[in-house]
Amino acid sequence: MSRQIFYFFLLLFIHLLSTNLVAQNLADSIYNDLDQLVESYPSLSSINTEQLRIDEHYSNLRTDEERLALVIMRCNLAFYLKEYEKHYDAIQQYQKAWKLYHSHNLKNYDIIEYCLKPLGNLLTMTGNFAEAENVIVQYMEMAESDNDEESYTAGVINLSVVYNNIGNYQEALELLRSHLKKANPNKNQKELIENNIASNLLALDKHKEVKDKIKENGAKSISALKIKVQSYIEEKKYAAARTLFKEIEKLLIKDNSSRQLAKFYVEEASFYHLISKKDSAQILLKSALNLLLPNIELEEIRKNYSLLYAENTFIDIFDAFALYSEQLNLKLEYFKLSFYVEELLLKKINDPQSKLIFQTSYRKRSEKCLKLLYDEFQSNQNDSLIRIAFEYAENSKTRVLKESANSKSLLKRNPEDSLLIKKEVLLNKQQSFIGELIRRRLSNSEDTLNRINQDFIDLSYQLSEVQKNIEEKYPEIKNTESDLEALQQQLKIDDAQMLYYFYGEQDLYLFHIDENDAIWQKISLQDRFTEQLVHFVRSFESPTVINSNTENYVNSAFELNQILGVGLNQERENLVIVPDGLLSFLPFEALLTEDVQHSNYSKMPFLIRKYKLSYNLSSSFYIENQKELDLESLYGVFPVFKESKRYLKYSEHELDLIAGIFEDNFDTYQNATRSNFLTKANQYDILHLSTHAMGGSFAIPAYIEFADDVILLPELYSLNLDADLVVLSACETGVGQIIKGATPMSLARGFQYAGVQNILMTQWKVNDFATSKLMEDFYKELVKNKAPSIAIRKAKISYLDDTSISGIEKSPYYWAGFTYYGKIKQEKQTWMDLKYIILLGLSAVIVLLLFYFFSRIKRVKS
């Protein structure tokens, strides 16, 4: 027996020894591969070979020593990929390294310095700002926990760069300045902080403070020298600027970064164009292009777009070429190249918020194209230019929403595709994580922040992998393109006309379109138009503003209608409006079609009395939203908040009225919970939410309240809703932060992203009583005609005509706040309508017969 035990332990010892040797040999093998790779500066082909090799040979790791070896290998591969400007491949390697390191709680490696910091910087560089922020916050928390002040300061600097990139200059300044007060960064980091402060001050046009900074701190780094150059250009010290440009160029050549040097050449080209040296500017742009695509001529690229790759420096180059070219066709061609590269970049970004940043630059370029085309149109009145201009306007609108709609549509066509299902699940998780991150940060709950951040980073990597596979499987996927002919055909079917707007930085463009014609107008925003528009919109901030100066309201309402309603066909009642920018907050139905000299709201010629209005986000959404609406069942949410200062008294009355029309499901008072809504939302045709809501701000997103909790805007993004209609009977559901090219970042937008095409929403803090009255009439009409656009119009007119409501409460503040986005639909004829038409027809026939009969008698007598 003892001999058996001896042999057992001997075999166990041999097994453990051999396993340990194998593990040791595997770790040594990885380190040996790494040594061979870095022995001399590796070629790109050897790096690619090694990527394939480690995925194939080192997938079954058993010990922490092996795992750590692979982490180090991946970080080194990422470093060299970054050096070769292969940013997305580098990001992937860093993400894999961090996932392995974190999931196995590995130690003895500076993961912040060699993995997370460069990962965050690359994500920022490629426009993945939400992911970048999470990575940076992750390592800042790790650094704070380890008392690593240097790494924490690096995080502050890099986070300020993210804020700068998304245009949040003030928050970047506050972050940097507050850190300087409480920390003692080393010399290099302090210089970077000062440079970033100066950069944000420059973005805020605080030039004097920038000059003071330069005098105080000097300018030694490349970024500091660039700021100094800008200062020289502002002061028109062009000779000094040229000298400094040469100095910066030498430093960049020494740094050996093709990308940074190419970007610098674009900046320098802008300077030479400013001082009217266009040939020098062109040479610099070609040099920049050659750094990114060596030995490839510009003409080759113009013929073969596939030579380009996802790199935002290309956009800077082609935009500059367009600016410096003389011919219209050439300008538009260069802009087309920029649009193409931007599409490549957008495919690499999974977060909707980050995509919106790119949408801003897309919009600015679209406006430049529109200006070029409009100037040409003014010269030759060629109607084909209107079609081209409309395409630019439409393609710049709601790109993120269109992409979401296309993705959902692809899934509907291929419901069994595991890749598409996985992407949908991951995207929903991503938005849930963003919502949870916002909640934790607002409550300063740090215990779970680290976990959520890590989950978000892991999820981003999975999304990138899935998206890459989907693109390979469905290469034909692209955003829906505009089609003016298809739009006109749909307008013909609907017997409708459309007012379509593009709100730029310099000009407002208006397209009036019907089945036969398209009129194109431009309104300069350099005049007092924007000021007038803002003043008019602000008149709806409280019930007293309009009533305190009715004459001013009447004048503005008529004047704005004259400006914005160019070309309206007086005989075509159905009117579709596609607003944009600030116009998204304008209640068009409250504009006046005639100039009046009285203050009786009941008798005012509001636009809503003349036209049946509906709003849409874009022409493509209007064309595609043709599904017949099933509006038979309703789910209502009425928290009421009775035992609080925020009691919605008339919400109870609204509930009684709707419950008398629909015998469906209602969650009220304490039962009106977030979880109940999420459980039931996909079981009904209509979702009605009568509650409190907020439009949100830059720091806090829009949200809608339930009895126990809220749903944040990013959390709405994570839902998949099948309802045909959502009614948001709450304050500010259509209000939110505006990002160029998008609808306001509102709750309504969240529901649209979740898949609901028809939404009735509010534009301001609507009156409780007026809301109750409007909702009562809205649902009575909806049951009759099944058309939300008709129902809300009749409800508003009924409110204006109601003699029991005081004249002062008929101000547009009370009834114009509800706006319907969605399908326009002809009013259904009821049986009473048909009987009336039949009787009228029979009467006409009888009259004609009698006339014929008496005329025959007269002829016989004569």
Short mmCIF file of C-alpha atoms in Angstrom, two decimals, residues 608-821:
data_model
loop_
_atom_site.label_atom_id
_atom_site.label_comp_id
_atom_site.label_asym_id
_atom_site.label_seq_id
_atom_site.Cartn_x
_atom_site.Cartn_y
_atom_site.Cartn_z
CA ILE A 608 -52.60 75.45 -37.93
CA ARG A 609 -56.03 76.70 -39.07
CA LYS A 610 -54.88 76.72 -42.69
CA TYR A 611 -52.69 73.61 -42.86
CA LYS A 612 -52.58 70.05 -41.53
CA LEU A 613 -49.03 69.92 -40.18
CA SER A 614 -46.68 67.10 -39.37
CA TYR A 615 -42.96 67.26 -38.70
CA ASN A 616 -40.21 64.89 -39.82
CA LEU A 617 -36.51 64.49 -39.11
CA SER A 618 -35.53 64.07 -42.75
CA SER A 619 -37.07 63.43 -46.15
CA SER A 620 -35.92 59.79 -46.09
CA PHE A 621 -37.73 59.17 -42.77
CA TYR A 622 -40.85 60.74 -44.27
CA ILE A 623 -40.66 58.52 -47.37
CA GLU A 624 -40.04 55.32 -45.41
CA ASN A 625 -42.65 55.93 -42.69
CA GLN A 626 -45.59 54.54 -44.65
CA LYS A 627 -46.63 51.59 -42.46
CA GLU A 628 -50.31 51.61 -41.56
CA LEU A 629 -50.65 52.49 -37.88
CA ASP A 630 -52.27 50.03 -35.47
CA LEU A 631 -53.60 52.29 -32.73
CA GLU A 632 -55.96 49.92 -30.94
CA SER A 633 -54.21 49.28 -27.62
CA LEU A 634 -52.66 51.74 -25.16
CA TYR A 635 -50.33 51.51 -22.17
CA GLY A 636 -50.32 54.56 -19.89
CA VAL A 637 -47.86 55.65 -17.20
CA PHE A 638 -49.20 58.15 -14.61
CA PRO A 639 -46.96 58.53 -11.53
CA VAL A 640 -48.83 61.77 -10.58
CA PHE A 641 -46.47 62.43 -7.60
CA LYS A 642 -49.49 63.17 -5.42
CA GLU A 643 -47.80 63.42 -2.05
CA SER A 644 -45.19 65.93 -3.15
CA LYS A 645 -44.72 69.54 -4.20
CA ARG A 646 -44.52 68.27 -7.77
CA TYR A 647 -48.09 66.95 -7.77
CA LEU A 648 -49.51 66.71 -11.31
CA LYS A 649 -53.13 67.50 -10.43
CA TYR A 650 -54.53 67.42 -13.96
CA SER A 651 -52.65 64.21 -14.76
CA GLU A 652 -55.33 62.38 -12.75
CA HIS A 653 -58.03 64.04 -14.85
CA GLU A 654 -56.08 63.12 -18.01
CA LEU A 655 -55.95 59.51 -16.79
CA ASP A 656 -59.74 59.35 -16.23
CA LEU A 657 -60.41 60.75 -19.69
CA ILE A 658 -58.07 58.37 -21.51
CA ALA A 659 -59.23 55.39 -19.44
CA GLY A 660 -62.75 56.19 -20.62
CA ILE A 661 -61.60 55.87 -24.23
CA PHE A 662 -59.10 52.98 -23.98
CA GLU A 663 -59.79 49.98 -21.77
CA ASP A 664 -56.18 48.93 -21.64
CA ASN A 665 -53.32 48.87 -19.15
CA PHE A 666 -52.47 51.83 -16.91
CA ASP A 667 -49.78 52.02 -14.24
CA THR A 668 -50.56 54.78 -11.77
CA TYR A 669 -49.08 56.32 -8.62
CA GLN A 670 -46.58 53.94 -7.00
CA ASN A 671 -47.13 51.32 -9.71
CA ALA A 672 -45.88 53.69 -12.42
CA THR A 673 -42.36 52.35 -12.06
CA ARG A 674 -39.44 52.22 -14.41
CA SER A 675 -39.39 48.42 -14.38
CA ASN A 676 -43.10 48.15 -15.19
CA PHE A 677 -42.64 50.45 -18.16
CA LEU A 678 -39.67 48.46 -19.47
CA THR A 679 -41.61 45.21 -19.07
CA LYS A 680 -44.78 46.39 -20.83
CA ALA A 681 -43.50 48.88 -23.41
CA ASN A 682 -43.49 46.37 -26.28
CA GLN A 683 -46.97 44.97 -25.64
CA TYR A 684 -49.03 47.94 -26.88
CA ASP A 685 -49.57 50.09 -29.98
CA ILE A 686 -49.55 53.39 -28.09
CA LEU A 687 -47.31 54.38 -25.17
CA HIS A 688 -48.60 57.35 -23.17
CA LEU A 689 -46.34 58.89 -20.50
CA SER A 690 -47.88 61.61 -18.33
CA THR A 691 -45.12 62.63 -15.97
CA HIS A 692 -42.25 65.01 -15.26
CA ALA A 693 -39.29 65.23 -17.64
CA MET A 694 -36.22 67.40 -18.18
CA GLY A 695 -34.52 68.45 -21.41
CA GLY A 696 -31.08 67.99 -19.86
CA SER A 697 -27.80 69.84 -20.31
CA PHE A 698 -24.25 69.12 -21.47
CA ALA A 699 -23.39 67.42 -18.15
CA ILE A 700 -26.74 65.73 -17.44
CA PRO A 701 -28.65 64.11 -20.31
CA ALA A 702 -32.41 64.44 -20.80
CA TYR A 703 -34.49 62.11 -18.64
CA ILE A 704 -38.08 61.10 -17.98
CA GLU A 705 -39.38 60.35 -14.48
CA PHE A 706 -41.23 57.38 -13.03
CA ALA A 707 -42.56 56.83 -9.51
CA ASP A 708 -39.33 55.21 -8.34
CA ASP A 709 -36.62 56.20 -10.81
CA VAL A 710 -35.82 57.86 -14.14
CA ILE A 711 -34.81 56.72 -17.61
CA LEU A 712 -31.86 58.66 -18.98
CA LEU A 713 -31.52 59.47 -22.68
CA PRO A 714 -28.65 56.95 -23.23
CA GLU A 715 -30.80 54.28 -21.56
CA LEU A 716 -33.59 54.99 -24.06
CA TYR A 717 -31.03 54.36 -26.82
CA SER A 718 -30.64 50.82 -25.49
CA LEU A 719 -34.31 49.92 -25.99
CA ASN A 720 -35.95 48.25 -28.98
CA LEU A 721 -39.52 49.46 -29.19
CA ASP A 722 -42.27 48.33 -31.58
CA ALA A 723 -44.98 50.83 -30.61
CA ASP A 724 -46.61 52.73 -33.48
CA LEU A 725 -47.03 55.90 -31.43
CA VAL A 726 -45.46 57.41 -28.31
CA VAL A 727 -47.22 60.31 -26.58
CA LEU A 728 -44.92 62.21 -24.22
CA SER A 729 -47.34 64.22 -22.11
CA ALA A 730 -44.54 65.71 -20.05
CA CYS A 731 -42.46 68.88 -20.00
CA GLU A 732 -39.55 69.46 -22.39
CA THR A 733 -39.62 66.04 -24.08
CA GLY A 734 -38.59 67.62 -27.40
CA VAL A 735 -36.00 69.92 -25.84
CA GLY A 736 -32.32 69.13 -25.49
CA GLN A 737 -28.80 70.15 -26.34
CA ILE A 738 -28.48 70.86 -30.08
CA ILE A 739 -25.64 69.29 -32.02
CA LYS A 740 -25.36 70.46 -35.62
CA GLY A 741 -26.99 68.05 -38.01
CA ALA A 742 -29.10 66.36 -35.38
CA THR A 743 -32.46 66.87 -33.79
CA PRO A 744 -32.11 68.20 -30.24
CA MET A 745 -30.62 65.58 -27.90
CA SER A 746 -34.07 65.05 -26.43
CA LEU A 747 -36.22 62.25 -25.06
CA ALA A 748 -38.14 62.24 -28.34
CA ARG A 749 -34.85 61.56 -30.14
CA GLY A 750 -34.22 58.70 -27.70
CA PHE A 751 -37.54 57.08 -28.58
CA GLN A 752 -36.83 57.59 -32.29
CA TYR A 753 -33.44 55.89 -31.85
CA ALA A 754 -35.22 53.03 -30.05
CA GLY A 755 -37.35 52.47 -33.15
CA VAL A 756 -40.55 54.53 -32.73
CA GLN A 757 -41.31 56.52 -35.90
CA ASN A 758 -44.34 58.50 -34.68
CA ILE A 759 -44.04 60.71 -31.60
CA LEU A 760 -46.14 63.43 -30.00
CA MET A 761 -43.83 65.48 -27.80
CA THR A 762 -43.58 68.77 -25.93
CA GLN A 763 -41.35 71.75 -26.68
CA TRP A 764 -41.50 73.53 -23.32
CA LYS A 765 -42.90 73.30 -19.78
CA VAL A 766 -46.49 72.72 -20.83
CA ASN A 767 -49.41 73.83 -18.66
CA ASP A 768 -51.01 71.00 -16.69
CA PHE A 769 -54.65 71.99 -17.36
CA ALA A 770 -54.10 72.71 -21.07
CA THR A 771 -52.33 69.38 -21.47
CA SER A 772 -55.26 67.53 -19.94
CA LYS A 773 -57.75 69.27 -22.26
CA LEU A 774 -55.63 68.70 -25.36
CA MET A 775 -55.09 65.04 -24.53
CA GLU A 776 -58.83 64.48 -24.04
CA ASP A 777 -59.66 65.86 -27.49
CA PHE A 778 -56.61 64.24 -29.09
CA TYR A 779 -57.65 60.72 -28.08
CA LYS A 780 -61.29 61.24 -29.00
CA GLU A 781 -60.19 62.24 -32.48
CA LEU A 782 -57.54 59.50 -32.68
CA VAL A 783 -60.16 56.80 -32.09
CA LYS A 784 -62.18 58.24 -34.98
CA ASN A 785 -59.53 58.74 -37.64
CA LYS A 786 -56.42 56.77 -36.54
CA ALA A 787 -54.26 59.68 -37.70
CA PRO A 788 -52.17 61.39 -34.96
CA SER A 789 -51.41 64.42 -37.16
CA ILE A 790 -55.14 65.04 -37.72
CA ALA A 791 -56.06 64.31 -34.10
CA ILE A 792 -53.62 66.78 -32.54
CA ARG A 793 -54.57 69.48 -35.05
CA LYS A 794 -58.27 69.11 -34.26
CA ALA A 795 -57.50 69.07 -30.53
CA LYS A 796 -55.62 72.38 -30.83
CA ILE A 797 -58.33 74.02 -32.91
CA SER A 798 -60.97 72.72 -30.48
CA TYR A 799 -58.98 74.28 -27.64
CA LEU A 800 -58.91 77.64 -29.46
CA ASP A 801 -62.65 77.46 -30.18
CA ASP A 802 -63.67 76.39 -26.67
CA THR A 803 -65.72 79.26 -25.20
CA SER A 804 -65.26 77.95 -21.64
CA ILE A 805 -61.53 78.72 -21.81
CA SER A 806 -60.54 82.31 -21.08
CA GLY A 807 -59.02 84.41 -23.85
CA ILE A 808 -55.72 84.78 -22.05
CA GLU A 809 -55.38 80.99 -21.77
CA LYS A 810 -55.70 80.66 -25.54
CA SER A 811 -52.24 82.12 -26.00
CA PRO A 812 -50.09 79.71 -28.12
CA TYR A 813 -48.07 79.03 -24.95
CA TYR A 814 -50.93 76.77 -23.79
CA TRP A 815 -51.72 74.77 -26.92
CA ALA A 816 -48.73 74.97 -29.33
CA GLY A 817 -46.28 73.08 -27.12
CA PHE A 818 -47.26 69.66 -28.48
CA THR A 819 -45.48 68.77 -31.73
CA TYR A 820 -46.11 65.67 -33.80
CA TYR A 821 -43.22 64.00 -35.65
#
